[in-house]
N, CA and C atoms as an extended XYZ file, in Angstrom:
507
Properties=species:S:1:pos:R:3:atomname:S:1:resname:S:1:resid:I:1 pbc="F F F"
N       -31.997      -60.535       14.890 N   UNK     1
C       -31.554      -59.161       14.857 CA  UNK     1
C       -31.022      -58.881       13.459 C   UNK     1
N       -31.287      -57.971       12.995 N   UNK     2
C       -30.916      -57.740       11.459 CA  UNK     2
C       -29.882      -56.447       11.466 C   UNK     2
N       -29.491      -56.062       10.102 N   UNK     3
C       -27.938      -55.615       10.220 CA  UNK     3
C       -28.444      -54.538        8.735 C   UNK     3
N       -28.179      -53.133        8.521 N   UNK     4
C       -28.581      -52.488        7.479 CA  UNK     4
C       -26.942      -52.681        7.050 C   UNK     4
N       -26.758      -53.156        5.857 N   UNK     5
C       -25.705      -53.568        4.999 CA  UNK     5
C       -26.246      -53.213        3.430 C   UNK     5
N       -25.453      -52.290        2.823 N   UNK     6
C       -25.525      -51.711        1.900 CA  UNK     6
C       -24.451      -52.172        0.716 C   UNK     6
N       -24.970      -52.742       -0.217 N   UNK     7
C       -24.192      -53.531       -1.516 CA  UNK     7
C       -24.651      -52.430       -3.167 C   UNK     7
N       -24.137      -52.100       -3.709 N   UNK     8
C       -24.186      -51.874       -4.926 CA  UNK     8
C       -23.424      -52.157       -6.009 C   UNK     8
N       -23.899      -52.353       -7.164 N   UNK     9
C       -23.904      -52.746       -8.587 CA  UNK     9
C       -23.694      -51.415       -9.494 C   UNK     9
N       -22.550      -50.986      -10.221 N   UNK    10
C       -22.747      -50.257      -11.181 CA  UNK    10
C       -23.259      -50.799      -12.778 C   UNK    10
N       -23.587      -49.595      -13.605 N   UNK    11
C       -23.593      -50.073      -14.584 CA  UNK    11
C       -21.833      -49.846      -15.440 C   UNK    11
N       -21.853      -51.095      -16.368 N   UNK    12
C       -20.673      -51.472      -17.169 CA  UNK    12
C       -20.814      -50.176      -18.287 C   UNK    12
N       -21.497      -50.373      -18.965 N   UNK    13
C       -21.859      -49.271      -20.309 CA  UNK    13
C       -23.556      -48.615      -20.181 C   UNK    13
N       -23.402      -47.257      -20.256 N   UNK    14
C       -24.644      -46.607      -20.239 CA  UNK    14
C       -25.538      -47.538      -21.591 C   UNK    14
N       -25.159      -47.358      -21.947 N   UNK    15
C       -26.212      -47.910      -23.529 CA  UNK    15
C       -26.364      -49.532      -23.874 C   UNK    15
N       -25.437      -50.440      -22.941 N   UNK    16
C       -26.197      -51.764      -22.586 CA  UNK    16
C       -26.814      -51.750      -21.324 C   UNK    16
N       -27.636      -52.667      -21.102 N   UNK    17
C       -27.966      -52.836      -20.186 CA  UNK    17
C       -27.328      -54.225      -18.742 C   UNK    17
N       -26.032      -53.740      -19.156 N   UNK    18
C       -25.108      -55.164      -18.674 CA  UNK    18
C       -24.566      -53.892      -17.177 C   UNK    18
N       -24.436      -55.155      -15.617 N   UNK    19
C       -24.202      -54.815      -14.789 CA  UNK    19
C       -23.150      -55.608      -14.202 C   UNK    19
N       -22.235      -54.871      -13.560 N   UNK    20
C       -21.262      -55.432      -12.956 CA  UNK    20
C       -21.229      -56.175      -11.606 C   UNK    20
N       -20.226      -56.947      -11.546 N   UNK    21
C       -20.939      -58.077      -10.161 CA  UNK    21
C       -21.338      -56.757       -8.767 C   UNK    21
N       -22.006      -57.471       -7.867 N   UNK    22
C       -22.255      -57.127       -6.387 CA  UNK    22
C       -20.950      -56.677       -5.991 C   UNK    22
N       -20.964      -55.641       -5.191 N   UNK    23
C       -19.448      -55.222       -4.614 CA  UNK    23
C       -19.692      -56.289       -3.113 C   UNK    23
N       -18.644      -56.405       -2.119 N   UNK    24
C       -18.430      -56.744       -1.220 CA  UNK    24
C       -19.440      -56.230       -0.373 C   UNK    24
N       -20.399      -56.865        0.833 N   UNK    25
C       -21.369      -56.026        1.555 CA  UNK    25
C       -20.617      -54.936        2.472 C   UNK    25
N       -20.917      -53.604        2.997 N   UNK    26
C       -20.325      -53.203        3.967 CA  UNK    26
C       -21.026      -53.173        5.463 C   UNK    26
N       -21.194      -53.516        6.426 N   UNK    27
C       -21.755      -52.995        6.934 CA  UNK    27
C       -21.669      -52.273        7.812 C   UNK    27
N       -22.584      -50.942        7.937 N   UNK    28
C       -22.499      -49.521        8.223 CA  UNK    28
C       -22.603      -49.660        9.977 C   UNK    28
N       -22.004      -50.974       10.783 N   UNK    29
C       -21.632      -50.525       11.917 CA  UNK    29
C       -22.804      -49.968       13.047 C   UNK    29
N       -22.622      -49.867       14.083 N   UNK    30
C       -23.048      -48.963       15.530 CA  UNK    30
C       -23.721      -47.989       15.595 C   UNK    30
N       -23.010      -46.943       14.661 N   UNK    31
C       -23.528      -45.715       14.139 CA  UNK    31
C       -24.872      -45.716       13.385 C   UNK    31
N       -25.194      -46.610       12.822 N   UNK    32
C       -26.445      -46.935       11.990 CA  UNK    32
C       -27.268      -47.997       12.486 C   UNK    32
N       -26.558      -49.240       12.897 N   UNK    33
C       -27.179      -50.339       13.316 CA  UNK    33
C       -27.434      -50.798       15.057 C   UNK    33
N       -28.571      -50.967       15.390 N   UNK    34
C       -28.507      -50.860       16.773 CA  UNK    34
C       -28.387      -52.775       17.418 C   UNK    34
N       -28.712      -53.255       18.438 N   UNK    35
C       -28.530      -54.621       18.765 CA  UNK    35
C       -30.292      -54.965       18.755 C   UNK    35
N       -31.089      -54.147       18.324 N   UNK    36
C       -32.356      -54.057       17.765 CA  UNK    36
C       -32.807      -54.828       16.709 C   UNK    36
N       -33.862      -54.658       15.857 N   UNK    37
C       -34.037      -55.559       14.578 CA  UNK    37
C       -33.909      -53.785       13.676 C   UNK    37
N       -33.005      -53.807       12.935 N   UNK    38
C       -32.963      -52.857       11.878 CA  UNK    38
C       -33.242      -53.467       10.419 C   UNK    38
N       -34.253      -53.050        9.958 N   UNK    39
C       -34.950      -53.948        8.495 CA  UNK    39
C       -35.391      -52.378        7.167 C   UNK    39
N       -35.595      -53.238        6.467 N   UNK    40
C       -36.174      -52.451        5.547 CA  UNK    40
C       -35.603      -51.062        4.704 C   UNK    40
N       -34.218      -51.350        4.490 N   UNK    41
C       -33.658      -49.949        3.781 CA  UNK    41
C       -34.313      -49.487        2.713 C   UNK    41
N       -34.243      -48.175        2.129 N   UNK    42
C       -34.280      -47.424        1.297 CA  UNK    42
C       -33.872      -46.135        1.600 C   UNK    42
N       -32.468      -46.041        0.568 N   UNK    43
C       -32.163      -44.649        0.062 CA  UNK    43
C       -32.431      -43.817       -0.842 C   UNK    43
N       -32.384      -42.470       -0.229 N   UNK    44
C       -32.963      -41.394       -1.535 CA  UNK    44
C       -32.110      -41.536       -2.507 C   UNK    44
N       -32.797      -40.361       -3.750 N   UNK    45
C       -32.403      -40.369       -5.101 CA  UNK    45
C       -30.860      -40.087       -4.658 C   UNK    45
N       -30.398      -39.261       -4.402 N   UNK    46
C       -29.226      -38.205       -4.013 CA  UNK    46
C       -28.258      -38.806       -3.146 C   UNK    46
N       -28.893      -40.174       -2.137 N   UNK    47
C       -27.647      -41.261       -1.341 CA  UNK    47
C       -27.489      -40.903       -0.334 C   UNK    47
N       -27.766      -39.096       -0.404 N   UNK    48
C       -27.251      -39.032        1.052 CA  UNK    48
C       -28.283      -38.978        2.344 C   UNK    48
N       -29.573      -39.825        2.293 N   UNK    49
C       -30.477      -40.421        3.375 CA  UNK    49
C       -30.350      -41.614        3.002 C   UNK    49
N       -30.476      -42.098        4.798 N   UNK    50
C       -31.022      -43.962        4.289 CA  UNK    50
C       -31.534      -44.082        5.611 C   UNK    50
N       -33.295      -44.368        4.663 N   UNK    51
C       -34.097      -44.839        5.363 CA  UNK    51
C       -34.475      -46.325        5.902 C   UNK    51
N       -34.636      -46.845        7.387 N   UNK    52
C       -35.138      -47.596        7.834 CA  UNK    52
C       -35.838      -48.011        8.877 C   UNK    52
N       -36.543      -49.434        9.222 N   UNK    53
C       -37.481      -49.370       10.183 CA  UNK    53
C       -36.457      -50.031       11.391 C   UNK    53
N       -36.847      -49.932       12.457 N   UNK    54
C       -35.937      -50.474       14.039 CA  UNK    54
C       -37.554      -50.402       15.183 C   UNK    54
N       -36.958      -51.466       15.654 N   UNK    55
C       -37.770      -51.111       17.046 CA  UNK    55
C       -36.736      -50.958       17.685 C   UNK    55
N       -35.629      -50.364       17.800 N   UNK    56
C       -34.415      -50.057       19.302 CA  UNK    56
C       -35.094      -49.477       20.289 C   UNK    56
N       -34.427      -49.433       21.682 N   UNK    57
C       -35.386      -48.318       22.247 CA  UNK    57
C       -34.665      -47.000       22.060 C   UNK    57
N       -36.118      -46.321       22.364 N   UNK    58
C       -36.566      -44.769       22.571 CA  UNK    58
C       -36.996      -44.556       21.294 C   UNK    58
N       -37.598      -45.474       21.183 N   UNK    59
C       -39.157      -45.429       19.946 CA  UNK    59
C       -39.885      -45.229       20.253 C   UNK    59
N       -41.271      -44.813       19.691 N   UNK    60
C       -42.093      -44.310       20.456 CA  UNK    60
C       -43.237      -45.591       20.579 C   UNK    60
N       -42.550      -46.456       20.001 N   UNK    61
C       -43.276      -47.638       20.565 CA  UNK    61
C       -43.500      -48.950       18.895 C   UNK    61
N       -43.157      -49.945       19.432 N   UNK    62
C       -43.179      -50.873       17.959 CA  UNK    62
C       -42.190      -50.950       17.089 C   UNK    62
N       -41.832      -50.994       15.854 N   UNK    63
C       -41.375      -50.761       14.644 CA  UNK    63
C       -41.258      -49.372       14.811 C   UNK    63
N       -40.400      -47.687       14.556 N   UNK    64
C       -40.809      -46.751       13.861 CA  UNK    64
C       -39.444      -46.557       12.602 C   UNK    64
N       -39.286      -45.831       11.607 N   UNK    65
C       -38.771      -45.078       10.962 CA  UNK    65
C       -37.673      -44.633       10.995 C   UNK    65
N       -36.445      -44.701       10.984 N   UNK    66
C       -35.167      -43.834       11.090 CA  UNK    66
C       -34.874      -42.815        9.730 C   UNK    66
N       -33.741      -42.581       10.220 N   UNK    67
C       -32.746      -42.054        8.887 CA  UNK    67
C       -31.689      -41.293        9.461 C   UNK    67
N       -30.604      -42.297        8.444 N   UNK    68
C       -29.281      -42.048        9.076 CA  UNK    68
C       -28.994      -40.918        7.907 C   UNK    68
N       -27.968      -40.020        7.628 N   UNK    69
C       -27.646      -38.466        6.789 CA  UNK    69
C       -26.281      -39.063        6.625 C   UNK    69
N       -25.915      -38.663        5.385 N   UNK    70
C       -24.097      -38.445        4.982 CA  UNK    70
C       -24.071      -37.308        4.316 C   UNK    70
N       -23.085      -36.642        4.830 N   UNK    71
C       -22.356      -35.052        3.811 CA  UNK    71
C       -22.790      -35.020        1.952 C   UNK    71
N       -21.690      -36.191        1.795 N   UNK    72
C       -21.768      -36.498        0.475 CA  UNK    72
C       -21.653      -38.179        0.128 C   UNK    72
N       -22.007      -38.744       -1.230 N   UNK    73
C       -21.793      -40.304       -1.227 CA  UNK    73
C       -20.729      -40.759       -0.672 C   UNK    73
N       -19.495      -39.977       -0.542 N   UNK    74
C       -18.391      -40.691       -0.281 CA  UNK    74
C       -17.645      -40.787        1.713 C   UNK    74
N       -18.990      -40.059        2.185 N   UNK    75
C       -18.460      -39.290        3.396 CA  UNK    75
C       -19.363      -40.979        4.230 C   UNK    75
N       -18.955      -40.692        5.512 N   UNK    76
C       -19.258      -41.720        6.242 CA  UNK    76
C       -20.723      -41.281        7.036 C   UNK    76
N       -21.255      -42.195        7.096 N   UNK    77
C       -23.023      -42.365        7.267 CA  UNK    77
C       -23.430      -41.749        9.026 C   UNK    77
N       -23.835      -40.930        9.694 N   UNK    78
C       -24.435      -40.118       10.496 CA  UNK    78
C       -25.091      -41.479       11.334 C   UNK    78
N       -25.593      -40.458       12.582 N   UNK    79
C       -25.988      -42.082       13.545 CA  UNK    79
C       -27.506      -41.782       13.212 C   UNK    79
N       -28.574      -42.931       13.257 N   UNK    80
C       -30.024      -43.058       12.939 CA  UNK    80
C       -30.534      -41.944       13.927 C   UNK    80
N       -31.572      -41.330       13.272 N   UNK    81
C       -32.390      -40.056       13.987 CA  UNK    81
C       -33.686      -40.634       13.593 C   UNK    81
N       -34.518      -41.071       15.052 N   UNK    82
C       -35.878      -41.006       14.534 CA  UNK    82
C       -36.204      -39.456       13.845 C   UNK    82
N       -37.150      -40.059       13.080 N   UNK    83
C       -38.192      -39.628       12.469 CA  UNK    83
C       -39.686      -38.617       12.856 C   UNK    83
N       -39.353      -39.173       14.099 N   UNK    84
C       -40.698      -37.828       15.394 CA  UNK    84
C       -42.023      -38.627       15.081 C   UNK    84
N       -42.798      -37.985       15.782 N   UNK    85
C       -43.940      -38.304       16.424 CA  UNK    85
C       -45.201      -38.108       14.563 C   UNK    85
N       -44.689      -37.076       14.038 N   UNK    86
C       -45.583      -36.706       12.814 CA  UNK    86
C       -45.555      -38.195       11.990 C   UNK    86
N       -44.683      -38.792       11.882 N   UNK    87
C       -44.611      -39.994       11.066 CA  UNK    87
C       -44.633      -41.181       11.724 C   UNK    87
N       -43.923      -41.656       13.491 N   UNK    88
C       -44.035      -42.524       14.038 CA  UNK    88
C       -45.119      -42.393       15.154 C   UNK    88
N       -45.497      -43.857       15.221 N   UNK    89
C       -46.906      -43.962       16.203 CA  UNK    89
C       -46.129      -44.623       17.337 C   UNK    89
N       -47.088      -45.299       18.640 N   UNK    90
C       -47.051      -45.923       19.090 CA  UNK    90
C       -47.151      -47.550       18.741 C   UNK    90
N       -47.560      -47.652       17.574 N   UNK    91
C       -47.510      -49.133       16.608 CA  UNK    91
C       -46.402      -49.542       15.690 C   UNK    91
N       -46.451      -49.973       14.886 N   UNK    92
C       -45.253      -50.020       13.655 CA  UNK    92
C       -45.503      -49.161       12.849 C   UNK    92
N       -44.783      -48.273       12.447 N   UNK    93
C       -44.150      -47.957       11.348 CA  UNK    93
C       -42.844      -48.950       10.494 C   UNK    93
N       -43.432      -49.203        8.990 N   UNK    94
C       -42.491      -50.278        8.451 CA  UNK    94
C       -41.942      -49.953        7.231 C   UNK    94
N       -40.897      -50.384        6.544 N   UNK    95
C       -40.187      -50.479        5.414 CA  UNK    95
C       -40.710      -49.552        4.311 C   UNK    95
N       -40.013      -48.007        4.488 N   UNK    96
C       -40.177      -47.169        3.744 CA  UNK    96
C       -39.954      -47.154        2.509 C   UNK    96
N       -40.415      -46.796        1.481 N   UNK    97
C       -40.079      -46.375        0.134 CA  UNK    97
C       -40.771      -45.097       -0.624 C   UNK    97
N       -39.841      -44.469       -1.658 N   UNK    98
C       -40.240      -43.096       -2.054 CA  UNK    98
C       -40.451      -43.442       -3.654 C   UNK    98
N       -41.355      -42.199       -3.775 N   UNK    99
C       -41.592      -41.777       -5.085 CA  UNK    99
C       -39.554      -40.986       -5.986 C   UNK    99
N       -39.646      -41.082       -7.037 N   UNK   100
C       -38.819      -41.101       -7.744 CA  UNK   100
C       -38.162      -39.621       -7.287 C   UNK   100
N       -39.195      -38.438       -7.284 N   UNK   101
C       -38.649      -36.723       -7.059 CA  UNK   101
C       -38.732      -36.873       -5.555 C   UNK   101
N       -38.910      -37.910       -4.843 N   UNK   102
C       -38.501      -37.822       -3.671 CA  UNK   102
C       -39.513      -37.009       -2.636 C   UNK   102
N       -40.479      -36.599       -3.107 N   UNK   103
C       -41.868      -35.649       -2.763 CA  UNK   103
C       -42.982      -36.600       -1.740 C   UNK   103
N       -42.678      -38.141       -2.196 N   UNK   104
C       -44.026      -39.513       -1.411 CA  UNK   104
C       -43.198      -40.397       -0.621 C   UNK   104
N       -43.355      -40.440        0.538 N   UNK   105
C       -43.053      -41.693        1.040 CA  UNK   105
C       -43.960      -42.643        1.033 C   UNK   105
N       -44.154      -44.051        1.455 N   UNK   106
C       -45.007      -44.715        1.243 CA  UNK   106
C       -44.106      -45.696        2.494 C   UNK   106
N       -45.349      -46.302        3.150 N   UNK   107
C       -44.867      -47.247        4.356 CA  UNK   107
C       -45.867      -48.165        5.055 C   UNK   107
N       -45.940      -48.985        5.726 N   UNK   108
C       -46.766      -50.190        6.032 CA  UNK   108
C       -46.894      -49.536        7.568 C   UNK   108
N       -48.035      -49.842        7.804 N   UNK   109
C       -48.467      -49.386        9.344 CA  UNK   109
C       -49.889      -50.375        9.875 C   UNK   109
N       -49.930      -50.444       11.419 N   UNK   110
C       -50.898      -50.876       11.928 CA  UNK   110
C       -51.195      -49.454       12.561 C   UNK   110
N       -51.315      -48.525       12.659 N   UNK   111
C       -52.185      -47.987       13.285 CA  UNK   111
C       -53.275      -47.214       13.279 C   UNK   111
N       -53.849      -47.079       13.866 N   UNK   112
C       -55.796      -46.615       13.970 CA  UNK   112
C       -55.966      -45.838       12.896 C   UNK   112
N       -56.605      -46.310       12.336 N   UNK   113
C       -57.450      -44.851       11.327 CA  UNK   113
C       -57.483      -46.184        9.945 C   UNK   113
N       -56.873      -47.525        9.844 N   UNK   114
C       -57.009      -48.224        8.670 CA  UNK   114
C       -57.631      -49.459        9.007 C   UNK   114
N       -57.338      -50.395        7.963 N   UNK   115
C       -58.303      -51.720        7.943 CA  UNK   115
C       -57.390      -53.282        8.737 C   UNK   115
N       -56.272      -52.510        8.720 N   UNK   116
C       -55.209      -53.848        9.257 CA  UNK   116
C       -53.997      -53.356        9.417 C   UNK   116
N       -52.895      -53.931        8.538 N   UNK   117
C       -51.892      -53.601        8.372 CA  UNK   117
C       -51.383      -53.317        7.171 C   UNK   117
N       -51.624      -51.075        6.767 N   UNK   118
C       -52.135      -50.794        5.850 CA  UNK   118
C       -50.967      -49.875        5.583 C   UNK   118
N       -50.969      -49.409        3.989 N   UNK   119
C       -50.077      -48.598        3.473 CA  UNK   119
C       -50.667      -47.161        3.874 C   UNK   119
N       -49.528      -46.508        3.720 N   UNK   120
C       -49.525      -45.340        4.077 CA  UNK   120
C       -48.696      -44.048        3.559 C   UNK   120
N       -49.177      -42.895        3.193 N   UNK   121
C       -48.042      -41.930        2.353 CA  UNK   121
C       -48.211      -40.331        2.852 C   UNK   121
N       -47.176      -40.153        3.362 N   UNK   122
C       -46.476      -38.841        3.613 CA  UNK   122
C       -46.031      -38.092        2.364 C   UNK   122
N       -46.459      -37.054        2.666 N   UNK   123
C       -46.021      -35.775        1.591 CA  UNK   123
C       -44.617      -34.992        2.336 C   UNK   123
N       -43.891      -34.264        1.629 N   UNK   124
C       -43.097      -33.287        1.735 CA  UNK   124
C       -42.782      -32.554        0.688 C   UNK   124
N       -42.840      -31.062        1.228 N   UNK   125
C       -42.493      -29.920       -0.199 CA  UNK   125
C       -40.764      -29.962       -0.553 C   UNK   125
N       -40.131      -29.929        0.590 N   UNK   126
C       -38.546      -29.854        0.182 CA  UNK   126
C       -37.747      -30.951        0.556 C   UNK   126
N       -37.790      -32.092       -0.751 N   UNK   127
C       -37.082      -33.158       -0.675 CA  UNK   127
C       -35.775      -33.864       -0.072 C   UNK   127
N       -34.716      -31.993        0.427 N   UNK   128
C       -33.851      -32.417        1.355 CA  UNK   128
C       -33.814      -32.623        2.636 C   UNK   128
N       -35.160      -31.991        3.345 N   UNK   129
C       -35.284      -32.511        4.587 CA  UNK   129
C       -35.831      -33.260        4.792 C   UNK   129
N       -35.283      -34.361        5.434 N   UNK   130
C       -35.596      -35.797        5.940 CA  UNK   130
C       -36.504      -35.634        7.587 C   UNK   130
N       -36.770      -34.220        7.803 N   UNK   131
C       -37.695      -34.381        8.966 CA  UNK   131
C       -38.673      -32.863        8.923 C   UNK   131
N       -39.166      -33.128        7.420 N   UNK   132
C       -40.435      -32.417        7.015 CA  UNK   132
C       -41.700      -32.611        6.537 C   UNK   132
N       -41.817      -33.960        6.546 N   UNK   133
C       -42.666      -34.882        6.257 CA  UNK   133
C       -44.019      -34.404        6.832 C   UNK   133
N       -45.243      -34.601        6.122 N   UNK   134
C       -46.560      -34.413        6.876 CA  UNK   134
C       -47.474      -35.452        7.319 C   UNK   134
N       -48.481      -34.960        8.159 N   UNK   135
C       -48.736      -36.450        8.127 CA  UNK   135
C       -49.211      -37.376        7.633 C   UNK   135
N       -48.836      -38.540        7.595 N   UNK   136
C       -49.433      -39.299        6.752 CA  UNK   136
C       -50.788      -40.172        6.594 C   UNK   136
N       -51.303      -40.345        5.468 N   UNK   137
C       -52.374      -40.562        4.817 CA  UNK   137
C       -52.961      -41.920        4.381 C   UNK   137
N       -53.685      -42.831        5.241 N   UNK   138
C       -54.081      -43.783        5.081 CA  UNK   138
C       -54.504      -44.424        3.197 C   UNK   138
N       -54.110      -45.095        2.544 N   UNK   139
C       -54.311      -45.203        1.175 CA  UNK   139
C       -55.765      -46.026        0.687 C   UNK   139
N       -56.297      -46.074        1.922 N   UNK   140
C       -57.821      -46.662        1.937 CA  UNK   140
C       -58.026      -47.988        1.083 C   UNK   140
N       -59.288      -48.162        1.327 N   UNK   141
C       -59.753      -49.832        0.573 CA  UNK   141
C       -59.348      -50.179       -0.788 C   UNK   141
N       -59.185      -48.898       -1.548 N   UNK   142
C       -58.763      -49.339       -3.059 CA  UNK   142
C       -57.869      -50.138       -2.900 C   UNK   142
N       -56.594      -49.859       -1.863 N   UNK   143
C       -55.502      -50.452       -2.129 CA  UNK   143
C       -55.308      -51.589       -0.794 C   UNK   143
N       -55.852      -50.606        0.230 N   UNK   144
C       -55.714      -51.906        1.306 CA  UNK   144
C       -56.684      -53.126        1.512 C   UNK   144
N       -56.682      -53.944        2.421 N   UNK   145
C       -57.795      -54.986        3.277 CA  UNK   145
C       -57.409      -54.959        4.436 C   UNK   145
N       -58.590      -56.034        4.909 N   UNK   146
C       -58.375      -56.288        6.078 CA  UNK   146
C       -57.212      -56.976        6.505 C   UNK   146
N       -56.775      -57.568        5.500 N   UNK   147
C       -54.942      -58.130        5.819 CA  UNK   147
C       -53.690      -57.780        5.883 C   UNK   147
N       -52.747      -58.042        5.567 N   UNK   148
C       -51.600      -57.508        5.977 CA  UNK   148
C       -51.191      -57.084        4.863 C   UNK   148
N       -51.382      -55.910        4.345 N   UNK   149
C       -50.290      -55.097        3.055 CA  UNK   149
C       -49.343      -53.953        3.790 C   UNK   149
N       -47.902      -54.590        2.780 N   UNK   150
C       -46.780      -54.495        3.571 CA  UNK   150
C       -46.007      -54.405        2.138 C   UNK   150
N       -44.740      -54.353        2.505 N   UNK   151
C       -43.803      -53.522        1.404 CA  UNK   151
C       -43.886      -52.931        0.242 C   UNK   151
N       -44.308      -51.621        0.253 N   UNK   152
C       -44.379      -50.999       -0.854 CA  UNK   152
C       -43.521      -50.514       -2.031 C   UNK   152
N       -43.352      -50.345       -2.773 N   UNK   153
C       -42.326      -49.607       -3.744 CA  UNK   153
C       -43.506      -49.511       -5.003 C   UNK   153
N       -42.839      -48.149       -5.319 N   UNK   154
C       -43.455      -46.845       -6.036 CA  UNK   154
C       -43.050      -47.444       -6.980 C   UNK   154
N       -43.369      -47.059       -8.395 N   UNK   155
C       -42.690      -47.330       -9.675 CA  UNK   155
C       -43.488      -46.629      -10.480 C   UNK   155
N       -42.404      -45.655      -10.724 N   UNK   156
C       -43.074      -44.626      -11.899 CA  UNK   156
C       -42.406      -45.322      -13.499 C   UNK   156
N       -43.794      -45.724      -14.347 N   UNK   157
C       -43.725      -46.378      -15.116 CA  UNK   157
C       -43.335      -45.506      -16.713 C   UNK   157
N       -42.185      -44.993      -17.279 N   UNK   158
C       -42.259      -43.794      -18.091 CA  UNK   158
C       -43.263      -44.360      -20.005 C   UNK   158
N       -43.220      -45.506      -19.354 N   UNK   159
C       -43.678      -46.046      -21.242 CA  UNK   159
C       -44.888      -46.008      -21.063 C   UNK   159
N       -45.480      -46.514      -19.590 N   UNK   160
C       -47.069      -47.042      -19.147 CA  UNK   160
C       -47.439      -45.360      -19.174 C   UNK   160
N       -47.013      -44.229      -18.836 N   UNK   161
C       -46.973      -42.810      -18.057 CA  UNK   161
C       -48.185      -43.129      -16.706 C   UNK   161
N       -48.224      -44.330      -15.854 N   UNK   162
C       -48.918      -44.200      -15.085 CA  UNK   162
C       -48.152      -44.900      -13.940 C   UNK   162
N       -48.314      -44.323      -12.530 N   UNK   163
C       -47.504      -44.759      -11.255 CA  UNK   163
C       -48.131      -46.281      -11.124 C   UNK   163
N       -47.068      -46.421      -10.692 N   UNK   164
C       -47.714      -48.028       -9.969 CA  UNK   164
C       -47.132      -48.623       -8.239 C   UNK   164
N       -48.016      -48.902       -7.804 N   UNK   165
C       -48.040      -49.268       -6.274 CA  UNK   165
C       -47.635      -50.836       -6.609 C   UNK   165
N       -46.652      -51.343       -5.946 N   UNK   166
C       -46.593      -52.982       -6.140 CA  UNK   166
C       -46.596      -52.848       -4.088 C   UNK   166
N       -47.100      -53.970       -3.840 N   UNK   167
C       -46.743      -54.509       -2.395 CA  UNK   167
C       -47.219      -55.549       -2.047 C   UNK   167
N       -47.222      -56.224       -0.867 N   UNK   168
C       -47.074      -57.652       -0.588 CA  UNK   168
C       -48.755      -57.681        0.686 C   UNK   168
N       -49.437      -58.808        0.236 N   UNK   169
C       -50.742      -58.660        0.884 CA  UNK   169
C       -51.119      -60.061        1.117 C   UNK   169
C-alpha cells in the first residue's frame, strides 16, 4: 500500500545552482491517502493540484487518476476527486505528468484503442480546471510498442527548443 508524501527542496541562491537539504516528509493523511495503493504524484505549476493514480474503491475500475485541490500553497490539501469517466477507464489509468503551461497531460494506460501498455495525452484549454480535460489520445507506434511504456515526464527543453518525451519501456 503506498502513501502520497510530499518533500521539497528550495533553492539557496537564485544564481547558483546549490539546493538546500530535503525538508522532513509530510504525509498528507486520510484526506488524500486511501488504505488503497496511492502511487505516482505530480503537481501542477501553481501547487495547488496534486495529481495521482489509486485503485481505492469507487473507481471505475483498475488504477484511475485523482486530484486532490488546495486554496493556496499554504492551505491544507482537499480530499482526492476522481477524475470521471472522460479520462478514467475501466483499466488503469497511471502516473500522470504535465506539460510545463499545464495545457498536456500525459499518462500510461492499458486500454483498448493501443498496442499494450501505452502513453497517452489529454488536452485542456483552461489550465485551472482539474476536471476539463478531453479525451485522451493514444500517442501511437512512434512512441509506443507492444510492451509496457509507462512513466512519462514532459521536458520542455529551452536550449534544444524541442519537447522531449522520456519514459520507461
Amino acid at each position: 500500500v503506498g502513501a502520497i508524501v510530499l518533500v521539497w527542496a528550495f533553492t539557496a541562491s537564485s544564481r547558483a545552482q546549490k539546493y538546500s537539504d530535503w525538508s522532513t516528509p509530510i504525509n498528507l493523511g486520510p484526506i488524500v491517502n486511501s488504505t488503497a495503493t496511492d502511487r505516482g504524484p505530480a503537481i501542477s505549476k501553481d501547487e495547488l493540484s496534486l495529481y495521482f493514480a489509486s485503485d481505492r474503491l469507487g473507481g471505475f475500475g483498475g488504477e484511475d487518476i485523482y486530484v486532490s485541490q488546495r486554496e493556496t500553497r499554504d492551505s491544507e490539501w482537499g480530499p482526492a476527486m476522481n477524475l470521471g469517466p472522460i479520462i478514467n477507464t475501466g483499466f488503469n489509468e497511471q502516473v500522470p505528468a504535465f506539460s510545463r503551461d499545464g495545457h498536456l497531460m500525459f499518462f500510461a494506460s492499458n486500454r483498448p484503442g493501443g498496442l499494450g501498455v501505452d502513453i497517452w495525452v489529454s488536452r485542456r484549454e483552461q489550465t485551472h480546471d482539474d476536471f476539463a480535460w478531453q479525451p485522451a489520445e493514444n500517442l501511437g507506434a512512434g512512441v509506443n510498442s507492444a510492451g509496457q511504456d509507462e512513466g512519462p515526464s514532459y521536458f520542455e527543453n529551452d536550449e534544444v527548443g524541442v519537447p522531449q518525451l522520456y519514459f520507461s519501456s
